[in-house]
């Protein structure tokens, strides 16, 4: 079974998502999660209070980014974004860092897992030289760890006192998915 067939089989068993590029018209949909303090609590950014800085973020960061996609639930409201996922290349061409965020209304429904599965099914063919996608997760964010594990990522290590996030030193868990890992259905 090739990767495309594996992805289709996985979609048939659960929620189906599509990933597409953002455009400026997505600002209101993005504001739903970007302004939510509970969503922002585990992210590097603070909740947005108005759309102007969010439009600037979309224009200056999202649109020129090599792999930043809107997560849309298939069959949902006109492919309106309910979250975002990015794969950001590192200084080493073979590695990139995965990041994702999802509107709280879609937590616990398999949307993030479906999006991450779709990412690993496509990103290796889209980013030249990519061999490894890695994700760093706060040790206290059990839900995000489950998303990665369900999508086939391997837990590699706990990185103690790894970074400062919102003024606090955090322990982070390193996960990875390499190009030869089997896709999870």
Short mmCIF file of C-alpha atoms in Angstrom, two decimals, residues 62-178:
data_model
loop_
_atom_site.label_atom_id
_atom_site.label_comp_id
_atom_site.label_asym_id
_atom_site.label_seq_id
_atom_site.Cartn_x
_atom_site.Cartn_y
_atom_site.Cartn_z
CA UNK A 62 2.52 32.75 7.61
CA UNK A 63 2.31 33.63 3.91
CA UNK A 64 6.09 33.58 3.20
CA UNK A 65 6.66 30.48 5.38
CA UNK A 66 7.73 27.42 3.34
CA UNK A 67 5.22 25.06 5.03
CA UNK A 68 2.49 26.72 7.12
CA UNK A 69 -1.00 25.28 6.56
CA UNK A 70 -4.56 25.79 7.72
CA UNK A 71 -6.20 22.74 9.28
CA UNK A 72 -9.73 22.40 7.91
CA UNK A 73 -12.28 19.75 8.81
CA UNK A 74 -13.55 18.18 5.59
CA UNK A 75 -17.29 18.68 5.31
CA UNK A 76 -17.03 21.56 7.74
CA UNK A 77 -17.98 25.16 7.19
CA UNK A 78 -16.59 25.87 3.69
CA UNK A 79 -13.11 24.60 4.57
CA UNK A 80 -12.85 27.27 7.29
CA UNK A 81 -9.60 26.84 9.27
CA UNK A 82 -9.97 25.37 12.77
CA UNK A 83 -6.23 25.35 13.44
CA UNK A 84 -2.80 25.59 11.94
CA UNK A 85 0.20 23.35 11.41
CA UNK A 86 3.72 24.29 10.38
CA UNK A 87 6.88 22.45 9.49
CA UNK A 88 9.81 24.80 9.89
CA UNK A 89 13.17 23.83 8.40
CA UNK A 90 16.17 24.08 10.74
CA UNK A 91 19.77 25.00 9.97
CA UNK A 92 20.27 21.32 9.12
CA UNK A 93 18.49 20.68 5.81
CA UNK A 94 17.53 17.17 6.89
CA UNK A 95 15.50 18.37 9.92
CA UNK A 96 12.39 20.46 10.48
CA UNK A 97 10.30 21.32 13.52
CA UNK A 98 6.57 20.59 13.67
CA UNK A 99 4.18 22.95 15.38
CA UNK A 100 0.40 22.87 15.55
CA UNK A 101 -2.47 24.65 17.23
CA UNK A 102 -6.17 23.91 17.26
CA UNK A 103 -9.28 25.84 18.28
CA UNK A 104 -10.53 24.59 21.64
CA UNK A 105 -13.92 23.56 20.18
CA UNK A 106 -12.06 20.85 18.22
CA UNK A 107 -9.91 19.47 21.04
CA UNK A 108 -10.33 15.78 21.80
CA UNK A 109 -12.02 14.95 18.49
CA UNK A 110 -9.04 13.55 16.57
CA UNK A 111 -8.58 16.65 14.42
CA UNK A 112 -5.00 17.38 15.50
CA UNK A 113 -4.02 13.73 15.13
CA UNK A 114 -5.54 13.57 11.64
CA UNK A 115 -3.69 16.77 10.67
CA UNK A 116 -0.33 15.50 11.94
CA UNK A 117 -0.82 12.20 10.13
CA UNK A 118 -1.53 14.12 6.92
CA UNK A 119 1.60 16.23 7.46
CA UNK A 120 3.93 13.23 7.71
CA UNK A 121 2.23 11.59 4.73
CA UNK A 122 3.05 14.58 2.51
CA UNK A 123 5.81 16.81 3.86
CA UNK A 124 8.78 14.57 3.07
CA UNK A 125 7.94 14.75 -0.64
CA UNK A 126 7.37 18.52 -0.49
CA UNK A 127 10.49 19.70 1.37
CA UNK A 128 13.65 18.70 -0.45
CA UNK A 129 16.20 16.84 1.63
CA UNK A 130 13.91 16.46 4.64
CA UNK A 131 14.59 13.25 6.59
CA UNK A 132 13.32 14.07 10.09
CA UNK A 133 10.40 16.01 11.55
CA UNK A 134 10.73 16.72 15.23
CA UNK A 135 8.37 18.19 17.80
CA UNK A 136 9.07 19.61 21.24
CA UNK A 137 6.22 19.40 23.76
CA UNK A 138 5.98 20.67 27.32
CA UNK A 139 6.15 17.64 29.63
CA UNK A 140 2.86 18.73 31.19
CA UNK A 141 0.99 18.82 27.86
CA UNK A 142 -0.21 15.21 27.85
CA UNK A 143 -2.81 15.83 25.13
CA UNK A 144 -0.22 17.04 22.63
CA UNK A 145 2.02 14.10 23.48
CA UNK A 146 -0.88 11.71 22.73
CA UNK A 147 -1.46 13.44 19.36
CA UNK A 148 2.14 12.81 18.33
CA UNK A 149 2.17 9.23 19.56
CA UNK A 150 -1.09 8.41 17.75
CA UNK A 151 0.40 9.91 14.57
CA UNK A 152 3.43 7.60 14.76
CA UNK A 153 6.01 9.91 16.31
CA UNK A 154 8.54 8.34 18.65
CA UNK A 155 9.26 9.79 22.05
CA UNK A 156 13.03 10.22 22.22
CA UNK A 157 13.89 12.06 25.41
CA UNK A 158 12.92 14.50 28.10
CA UNK A 159 15.08 17.59 27.73
CA UNK A 160 15.39 18.97 31.24
CA UNK A 161 15.33 22.74 31.74
CA UNK A 162 15.33 23.09 27.95
CA UNK A 163 13.78 26.51 27.35
CA UNK A 164 12.13 29.54 28.88
CA UNK A 165 8.50 29.83 27.87
CA UNK A 166 6.45 32.75 29.12
CA UNK A 167 8.95 33.40 31.88
CA UNK A 168 9.17 29.82 33.14
CA UNK A 169 11.94 27.30 32.56
CA UNK A 170 10.36 24.22 30.97
CA UNK A 171 11.21 20.58 30.60
CA UNK A 172 10.33 19.46 27.06
CA UNK A 173 9.75 16.09 25.45
CA UNK A 174 11.42 15.49 22.08
CA UNK A 175 9.45 13.48 19.51
CA UNK A 176 10.49 12.55 15.98
CA UNK A 177 9.16 11.02 12.80
CA UNK A 178 11.68 10.09 10.11
#
